[in-house]
Amino acid sequence: NAGVTQTPKFQVLKTGQSMTLQCAQDMNHNSMYWYRQDPGMGLRLIYYSASEGTTDKGEVPNGYNVSRLNKREFSLRLESAAPSQTSVYFCASRRTGGSDEQFFGPGTRLTVL
Amino acid sequence: GQQLNQSPQSMFIQEGEDVSMNCTSSSIFNTWLWYKQEPGEGPVLLIALYKAGELTSNGRLTAQFGITRKDSFLNISASIPSDVGIYFCALSPGGSQGNLIFGKGTKLSVKP
């Protein structure tokens, strides 16, 4: 039982490049989330998916797109990366109807030059 | 949006000292959560609080849900080097989507 896994762990992009951050969970959770973490800012919600087939914007969605591929996988795409997107990205999942606890992956550290 | 204030922003303490941090919100909420993030890792839940006035312990950690439902504190007793990390409070606005709002974190450093 790996919990929440994320790939890649590190990535460096040039401005304007695109990439997809991958996230998968093996806990059969319905809800999945993408956050970004910047120094002194805590974690801010980018997008979430309450169930397979649905996605919704969070607090800071601009410049991102998401895909809930199936119940296990929730990807985050940067179509044209900008230096302001340099951050650490965390994926999380939660069991609908259970406690409010979210389980987090280890994060992807992204640098945009 | 919701205002969630966490303090202090950082703490530098000696091993063996007790630690206290707190969070306050601008609105009333039904759930407070406390997470710990170790360097290079994702946050991990320490304690969840669901009732006003609730006091919950987890080893050397104790957290309380304020009576007004607008605040919570986390205490760590007899700190040790492995307590190092960033501690976040989070609250749940409710609703089926299960979103959490996070505080900006308290970075704890422990000197052996």
PDB file of C-alpha atoms in Angstrom:
ATOM      1  CA  ASN A   1       0.000   0.000   0.000  1.00  0.00           C
ATOM      2  CA  ALA A   2       1.976   3.003  -1.292  1.00  0.00           C
ATOM      3  CA  GLY A   3      -0.606   5.683  -0.363  1.00  0.00           C
ATOM      4  CA  VAL A   4      -0.238   8.738  -2.623  1.00  0.00           C
ATOM      5  CA  THR A   5       2.598   8.729  -5.140  1.00  0.00           C
ATOM      6  CA  GLN A   6       3.809  11.611  -7.288  1.00  0.00           C
ATOM      7  CA  THR A   7       6.145  11.820 -10.259  1.00  0.00           C
ATOM      8  CA  PRO A   8       8.537  13.357 -10.956  1.00  0.00           C
ATOM      9  CA  LYS A   9      10.177  14.325  -7.659  1.00  0.00           C
ATOM     10  CA  PHE A  10      12.119  17.205  -9.227  1.00  0.00           C
ATOM     11  CA  GLN A  11      11.760  19.077 -12.508  1.00  0.00           C
ATOM     12  CA  VAL A  12      13.381  22.090 -14.129  1.00  0.00           C
ATOM     13  CA  LEU A  13      11.592  23.799 -17.003  1.00  0.00           C
ATOM     14  CA  LYS A  14      12.271  26.775 -19.191  1.00  0.00           C
ATOM     15  CA  THR A  15       9.647  29.501 -19.495  1.00  0.00           C
ATOM     16  CA  GLY A  16       7.013  28.466 -22.011  1.00  0.00           C
ATOM     17  CA  GLN A  17       7.609  24.722 -21.767  1.00  0.00           C
ATOM     18  CA  SER A  18       4.786  22.397 -20.813  1.00  0.00           C
ATOM     19  CA  MET A  19       4.672  19.418 -18.507  1.00  0.00           C
ATOM     20  CA  THR A  20       2.313  17.142 -16.618  1.00  0.00           C
ATOM     21  CA  LEU A  21       2.664  16.226 -12.963  1.00  0.00           C
ATOM     22  CA  GLN A  22       1.354  12.774 -12.192  1.00  0.00           C
ATOM     23  CA  CYS A  23      -0.429  11.638  -9.035  1.00  0.00           C
ATOM     24  CA  ALA A  24      -1.890   8.274  -8.105  1.00  0.00           C
ATOM     25  CA  GLN A  25      -3.454   6.853  -4.934  1.00  0.00           C
ATOM     26  CA  ASP A  26      -4.157   3.244  -4.032  1.00  0.00           C
ATOM     27  CA  MET A  27      -6.518   3.870  -1.110  1.00  0.00           C
ATOM     28  CA  ASN A  28      -9.707   3.825  -3.195  1.00  0.00           C
ATOM     29  CA  HIS A  29     -10.391   7.455  -2.247  1.00  0.00           C
ATOM     30  CA  ASN A  30     -12.980   9.426  -4.144  1.00  0.00           C
ATOM     31  CA  SER A  31     -11.586  12.938  -3.696  1.00  0.00           C
ATOM     32  CA  MET A  32      -8.224  14.183  -4.902  1.00  0.00           C
ATOM     33  CA  TYR A  33      -6.510  17.570  -4.651  1.00  0.00           C
ATOM     34  CA  TRP A  34      -3.591  19.556  -6.028  1.00  0.00           C
ATOM     35  CA  TYR A  35      -1.856  22.162  -3.853  1.00  0.00           C
ATOM     36  CA  ARG A  36       1.129  24.377  -4.303  1.00  0.00           C
ATOM     37  CA  GLN A  37       3.416  25.362  -1.440  1.00  0.00           C
ATOM     38  CA  ASP A  38       5.442  28.543  -1.507  1.00  0.00           C
ATOM     39  CA  PRO A  39       7.680  29.833   1.302  1.00  0.00           C
ATOM     40  CA  GLY A  40       5.637  31.545   3.993  1.00  0.00           C
ATOM     41  CA  MET A  41       2.371  30.915   2.142  1.00  0.00           C
ATOM     42  CA  GLY A  42       1.221  27.560   3.438  1.00  0.00           C
ATOM     43  CA  LEU A  43      -0.561  25.247   1.013  1.00  0.00           C
ATOM     44  CA  ARG A  44      -2.942  26.745  -1.506  1.00  0.00           C
ATOM     45  CA  LEU A  45      -5.481  24.691  -3.412  1.00  0.00           C
ATOM     46  CA  ILE A  46      -5.110  24.711  -7.199  1.00  0.00           C
ATOM     47  CA  TYR A  47      -7.775  22.221  -8.327  1.00  0.00           C
ATOM     48  CA  TYR A  48      -9.701  19.383  -6.810  1.00  0.00           C
ATOM     49  CA  SER A  49     -11.777  16.443  -7.950  1.00  0.00           C
ATOM     50  CA  ALA A  50     -14.593  15.338  -5.657  1.00  0.00           C
ATOM     51  CA  SER A  51     -15.131  12.161  -7.645  1.00  0.00           C
ATOM     52  CA  GLU A  52     -14.116  10.459 -10.846  1.00  0.00           C
ATOM     53  CA  GLY A  53     -15.228  12.569 -13.795  1.00  0.00           C
ATOM     54  CA  THR A  54     -15.490  15.877 -11.954  1.00  0.00           C
ATOM     55  CA  THR A  55     -12.974  18.657 -11.395  1.00  0.00           C
ATOM     56  CA  ASP A  56     -13.284  22.120  -9.879  1.00  0.00           C
ATOM     57  CA  LYS A  57     -11.112  25.188  -9.432  1.00  0.00           C
ATOM     58  CA  GLY A  58      -9.542  25.992  -6.125  1.00  0.00           C
ATOM     59  CA  GLU A  59      -7.948  29.197  -4.858  1.00  0.00           C
ATOM     60  CA  VAL A  60      -5.155  29.549  -7.465  1.00  0.00           C
ATOM     61  CA  PRO A  61      -6.154  27.731 -10.714  1.00  0.00           C
ATOM     62  CA  ASN A  62      -4.774  30.165 -13.309  1.00  0.00           C
ATOM     63  CA  GLY A  63      -2.126  28.631 -15.561  1.00  0.00           C
ATOM     64  CA  TYR A  64      -3.076  25.039 -14.720  1.00  0.00           C
ATOM     65  CA  ASN A  65      -5.311  22.305 -16.038  1.00  0.00           C
ATOM     66  CA  VAL A  66      -6.198  18.973 -14.491  1.00  0.00           C
ATOM     67  CA  SER A  67      -7.453  15.581 -15.589  1.00  0.00           C
ATOM     68  CA  ARG A  68      -9.082  12.956 -13.384  1.00  0.00           C
ATOM     69  CA  LEU A  69      -8.089  10.010 -15.538  1.00  0.00           C
ATOM     70  CA  ASN A  70      -9.776   7.412 -13.338  1.00  0.00           C
ATOM     71  CA  LYS A  71     -10.434   6.922  -9.652  1.00  0.00           C
ATOM     72  CA  ARG A  72      -6.735   6.395  -8.917  1.00  0.00           C
ATOM     73  CA  GLU A  73      -5.075   9.105 -10.997  1.00  0.00           C
ATOM     74  CA  PHE A  74      -5.265  12.902 -11.011  1.00  0.00           C
ATOM     75  CA  SER A  75      -2.788  14.836 -13.158  1.00  0.00           C
ATOM     76  CA  LEU A  76      -1.840  18.520 -13.184  1.00  0.00           C
ATOM     77  CA  ARG A  77      -0.719  20.152 -16.413  1.00  0.00           C
ATOM     78  CA  LEU A  78       1.188  23.359 -16.990  1.00  0.00           C
ATOM     79  CA  GLU A  79       0.645  24.337 -20.624  1.00  0.00           C
ATOM     80  CA  SER A  80       3.125  27.213 -20.734  1.00  0.00           C
ATOM     81  CA  ALA A  81       5.245  27.370 -17.607  1.00  0.00           C
ATOM     82  CA  ALA A  82       6.105  30.709 -16.026  1.00  0.00           C
ATOM     83  CA  PRO A  83       8.664  31.556 -13.320  1.00  0.00           C
ATOM     84  CA  SER A  84       5.760  32.354 -10.969  1.00  0.00           C
ATOM     85  CA  GLN A  85       4.903  28.652 -11.075  1.00  0.00           C
ATOM     86  CA  THR A  86       8.161  27.719  -9.395  1.00  0.00           C
ATOM     87  CA  SER A  87       6.897  25.911  -6.327  1.00  0.00           C
ATOM     88  CA  VAL A  88       6.493  22.584  -4.581  1.00  0.00           C
ATOM     89  CA  TYR A  89       3.365  20.774  -5.727  1.00  0.00           C
ATOM     90  CA  PHE A  90       1.495  18.333  -3.530  1.00  0.00           C
ATOM     91  CA  CYS A  91      -1.230  15.914  -4.448  1.00  0.00           C
ATOM     92  CA  ALA A  92      -3.619  14.683  -1.766  1.00  0.00           C
ATOM     93  CA  SER A  93      -6.589  12.340  -1.502  1.00  0.00           C
ATOM     94  CA  ARG A  94      -9.512  11.907   0.862  1.00  0.00           C
ATOM     95  CA  ARG A  95     -12.178   9.292   1.412  1.00  0.00           C
ATOM     96  CA  THR A  96     -15.597  10.817   0.795  1.00  0.00           C
ATOM     97  CA  GLY A  97     -17.872  10.482   3.788  1.00  0.00           C
ATOM     98  CA  GLY A  98     -15.023   9.794   6.130  1.00  0.00           C
ATOM     99  CA  SER A  99     -13.032  12.177   8.277  1.00  0.00           C
ATOM    100  CA  ASP A 100     -11.690  15.454   6.892  1.00  0.00           C
ATOM    101  CA  GLU A 101      -8.169  14.025   6.811  1.00  0.00           C
ATOM    102  CA  GLN A 102      -6.315  14.366   3.533  1.00  0.00           C
ATOM    103  CA  PHE A 103      -3.376  12.117   2.739  1.00  0.00           C
ATOM    104  CA  PHE A 104      -0.491  13.786   0.943  1.00  0.00           C
ATOM    105  CA  GLY A 105       2.089  12.612  -1.549  1.00  0.00           C
ATOM    106  CA  PRO A 106       5.800  13.449  -1.196  1.00  0.00           C
ATOM    107  CA  GLY A 107       5.617  16.431  -3.550  1.00  0.00           C
ATOM    108  CA  THR A 108       7.170  17.589  -6.827  1.00  0.00           C
ATOM    109  CA  ARG A 109       9.691  20.403  -6.646  1.00  0.00           C
ATOM    110  CA  LEU A 110       9.370  22.452  -9.846  1.00  0.00           C
ATOM    111  CA  THR A 111      11.699  25.232 -10.966  1.00  0.00           C
ATOM    112  CA  VAL A 112      10.838  27.377 -13.973  1.00  0.00           C
ATOM    113  CA  LEU A 113      13.751  29.380 -15.364  1.00  0.00           C
TER     114      LEU A 113
ATOM    115  CA  GLY B   1     -11.895  34.431   1.527  1.00  0.00           C
ATOM    116  CA  GLN B   2     -11.444  32.928   4.935  1.00  0.00           C
ATOM    117  CA  GLN B   3      -8.754  34.452   7.134  1.00  0.00           C
ATOM    118  CA  LEU B   4      -6.658  31.910   8.985  1.00  0.00           C
ATOM    119  CA  ASN B   5      -3.808  33.284  11.078  1.00  0.00           C
ATOM    120  CA  GLN B   6      -1.130  31.001  12.475  1.00  0.00           C
ATOM    121  CA  SER B   7       1.556  32.068  14.915  1.00  0.00           C
ATOM    122  CA  PRO B   8       4.367  32.159  15.547  1.00  0.00           C
ATOM    123  CA  GLN B   9       5.869  31.996  12.072  1.00  0.00           C
ATOM    124  CA  SER B  10       9.008  30.276  13.382  1.00  0.00           C
ATOM    125  CA  MET B  11      10.464  29.045  16.648  1.00  0.00           C
ATOM    126  CA  PHE B  12      14.002  28.188  17.698  1.00  0.00           C
ATOM    127  CA  ILE B  13      14.048  26.196  20.911  1.00  0.00           C
ATOM    128  CA  GLN B  14      16.328  24.050  23.024  1.00  0.00           C
ATOM    129  CA  GLU B  15      15.744  20.313  23.252  1.00  0.00           C
ATOM    130  CA  GLY B  16      13.519  19.575  26.237  1.00  0.00           C
ATOM    131  CA  GLU B  17      11.537  22.820  26.061  1.00  0.00           C
ATOM    132  CA  ASP B  18       7.798  22.935  25.601  1.00  0.00           C
ATOM    133  CA  VAL B  19       6.310  24.522  22.482  1.00  0.00           C
ATOM    134  CA  SER B  20       3.006  26.214  21.859  1.00  0.00           C
ATOM    135  CA  MET B  21       1.514  27.469  18.596  1.00  0.00           C
ATOM    136  CA  ASN B  22      -1.964  28.616  17.675  1.00  0.00           C
ATOM    137  CA  CYS B  23      -4.342  29.458  14.886  1.00  0.00           C
ATOM    138  CA  THR B  24      -7.275  31.817  14.725  1.00  0.00           C
ATOM    139  CA  SER B  25      -9.939  32.149  12.081  1.00  0.00           C
ATOM    140  CA  SER B  26     -12.290  34.938  11.114  1.00  0.00           C
ATOM    141  CA  SER B  27     -15.282  32.598  11.045  1.00  0.00           C
ATOM    142  CA  ILE B  28     -16.659  29.658  12.953  1.00  0.00           C
ATOM    143  CA  PHE B  29     -15.704  26.181  11.756  1.00  0.00           C
ATOM    144  CA  ASN B  30     -16.535  22.645  12.821  1.00  0.00           C
ATOM    145  CA  THR B  31     -13.184  20.966  12.238  1.00  0.00           C
ATOM    146  CA  TRP B  32      -9.584  21.832  13.052  1.00  0.00           C
ATOM    147  CA  LEU B  33      -6.678  19.712  11.890  1.00  0.00           C
ATOM    148  CA  TRP B  34      -2.995  19.877  12.760  1.00  0.00           C
ATOM    149  CA  TYR B  35      -0.415  18.595  10.276  1.00  0.00           C
ATOM    150  CA  LYS B  36       3.367  18.228  10.445  1.00  0.00           C
ATOM    151  CA  GLN B  37       5.623  18.465   7.409  1.00  0.00           C
ATOM    152  CA  GLU B  38       9.161  17.143   7.671  1.00  0.00           C
ATOM    153  CA  PRO B  39      11.809  18.397   5.250  1.00  0.00           C
ATOM    154  CA  GLY B  40      11.314  16.994   1.746  1.00  0.00           C
ATOM    155  CA  GLU B  41       8.045  15.267   2.621  1.00  0.00           C
ATOM    156  CA  GLY B  42       4.326  15.910   2.380  1.00  0.00           C
ATOM    157  CA  PRO B  43       2.245  16.948   5.404  1.00  0.00           C
ATOM    158  CA  VAL B  44       1.069  14.211   7.762  1.00  0.00           C
ATOM    159  CA  LEU B  45      -1.940  14.514  10.050  1.00  0.00           C
ATOM    160  CA  LEU B  46      -1.128  14.750  13.764  1.00  0.00           C
ATOM    161  CA  ILE B  47      -4.456  15.518  15.422  1.00  0.00           C
ATOM    162  CA  ALA B  48      -8.034  16.174  14.277  1.00  0.00           C
ATOM    163  CA  LEU B  49     -10.540  18.113  16.419  1.00  0.00           C
ATOM    164  CA  TYR B  50     -14.277  18.028  15.824  1.00  0.00           C
ATOM    165  CA  LYS B  51     -15.946  19.531  18.896  1.00  0.00           C
ATOM    166  CA  ALA B  52     -15.667  22.952  20.512  1.00  0.00           C
ATOM    167  CA  GLY B  53     -13.660  22.643  23.707  1.00  0.00           C
ATOM    168  CA  GLU B  54     -12.229  19.273  22.679  1.00  0.00           C
ATOM    169  CA  LEU B  55      -8.768  18.537  24.055  1.00  0.00           C
ATOM    170  CA  THR B  56      -6.913  15.709  22.346  1.00  0.00           C
ATOM    171  CA  SER B  57      -3.474  14.238  22.956  1.00  0.00           C
ATOM    172  CA  ASN B  58      -1.186  12.200  20.743  1.00  0.00           C
ATOM    173  CA  GLY B  59       1.919  11.285  22.701  1.00  0.00           C
ATOM    174  CA  ARG B  60       3.730  14.501  23.597  1.00  0.00           C
ATOM    175  CA  LEU B  61       1.339  16.539  21.446  1.00  0.00           C
ATOM    176  CA  THR B  62      -1.830  18.130  22.772  1.00  0.00           C
ATOM    177  CA  ALA B  63      -4.304  20.160  20.743  1.00  0.00           C
ATOM    178  CA  GLN B  64      -7.473  21.989  21.699  1.00  0.00           C
ATOM    179  CA  PHE B  65     -10.453  23.246  19.724  1.00  0.00           C
ATOM    180  CA  GLY B  66     -11.381  26.642  21.161  1.00  0.00           C
ATOM    181  CA  ILE B  67     -14.749  27.184  22.800  1.00  0.00           C
ATOM    182  CA  THR B  68     -15.539  30.012  20.374  1.00  0.00           C
ATOM    183  CA  ARG B  69     -14.818  27.615  17.451  1.00  0.00           C
ATOM    184  CA  LYS B  70     -12.568  30.279  15.971  1.00  0.00           C
ATOM    185  CA  ASP B  71      -9.235  29.101  17.330  1.00  0.00           C
ATOM    186  CA  SER B  72      -7.062  26.130  18.137  1.00  0.00           C
ATOM    187  CA  PHE B  73      -3.684  25.549  19.714  1.00  0.00           C
ATOM    188  CA  LEU B  74      -1.060  22.825  19.549  1.00  0.00           C
ATOM    189  CA  ASN B  75       1.385  22.133  22.366  1.00  0.00           C
ATOM    190  CA  ILE B  76       4.463  19.934  22.173  1.00  0.00           C
ATOM    191  CA  SER B  77       5.970  18.931  25.497  1.00  0.00           C
ATOM    192  CA  ALA B  78       9.637  18.093  26.103  1.00  0.00           C
ATOM    193  CA  SER B  79      10.711  18.701  22.509  1.00  0.00           C
ATOM    194  CA  ILE B  80      13.242  16.437  20.825  1.00  0.00           C
ATOM    195  CA  PRO B  81      15.286  16.922  17.630  1.00  0.00           C
ATOM    196  CA  SER B  82      12.872  14.871  15.510  1.00  0.00           C
ATOM    197  CA  ASP B  83      10.128  17.428  16.238  1.00  0.00           C
ATOM    198  CA  VAL B  84      11.811  19.656  13.650  1.00  0.00           C
ATOM    199  CA  GLY B  85       9.525  20.563  10.767  1.00  0.00           C
ATOM    200  CA  ILE B  86       6.705  22.865   9.736  1.00  0.00           C
ATOM    201  CA  TYR B  87       3.425  22.577  11.632  1.00  0.00           C
ATOM    202  CA  PHE B  88       0.246  23.595   9.853  1.00  0.00           C
ATOM    203  CA  CYS B  89      -3.213  24.135  11.164  1.00  0.00           C
ATOM    204  CA  ALA B  90      -6.034  23.510   8.721  1.00  0.00           C
ATOM    205  CA  LEU B  91      -9.751  23.848   8.866  1.00  0.00           C
ATOM    206  CA  SER B  92     -12.587  22.390   6.924  1.00  0.00           C
ATOM    207  CA  PRO B  93     -15.231  24.796   5.640  1.00  0.00           C
ATOM    208  CA  GLY B  94     -17.563  21.834   5.217  1.00  0.00           C
ATOM    209  CA  GLY B  95     -19.287  20.638   2.084  1.00  0.00           C
ATOM    210  CA  SER B  96     -18.963  17.444   0.111  1.00  0.00           C
ATOM    211  CA  GLN B  97     -15.794  18.502  -1.710  1.00  0.00           C
ATOM    212  CA  GLY B  98     -13.799  18.271   1.518  1.00  0.00           C
ATOM    213  CA  ASN B  99     -11.488  21.200   0.864  1.00  0.00           C
ATOM    214  CA  LEU B 100      -9.088  22.303   3.567  1.00  0.00           C
ATOM    215  CA  ILE B 101      -7.801  25.807   4.263  1.00  0.00           C
ATOM    216  CA  PHE B 102      -4.255  25.829   5.598  1.00  0.00           C
ATOM    217  CA  GLY B 103      -2.458  28.270   7.851  1.00  0.00           C
ATOM    218  CA  LYS B 104       0.928  29.556   6.715  1.00  0.00           C
ATOM    219  CA  GLY B 105       2.762  27.249   9.081  1.00  0.00           C
ATOM    220  CA  THR B 106       5.049  27.414  12.097  1.00  0.00           C
ATOM    221  CA  LYS B 107       8.610  26.344  11.371  1.00  0.00           C
ATOM    222  CA  LEU B 108      10.117  24.621  14.399  1.00  0.00           C
ATOM    223  CA  SER B 109      13.855  24.251  14.929  1.00  0.00           C
ATOM    224  CA  VAL B 110      15.160  22.267  17.905  1.00  0.00           C
ATOM    225  CA  LYS B 111      18.714  22.673  19.127  1.00  0.00           C
ATOM    226  CA  PRO B 112      20.144  19.528  20.738  1.00  0.00           C
TER     227      PRO B 112
END
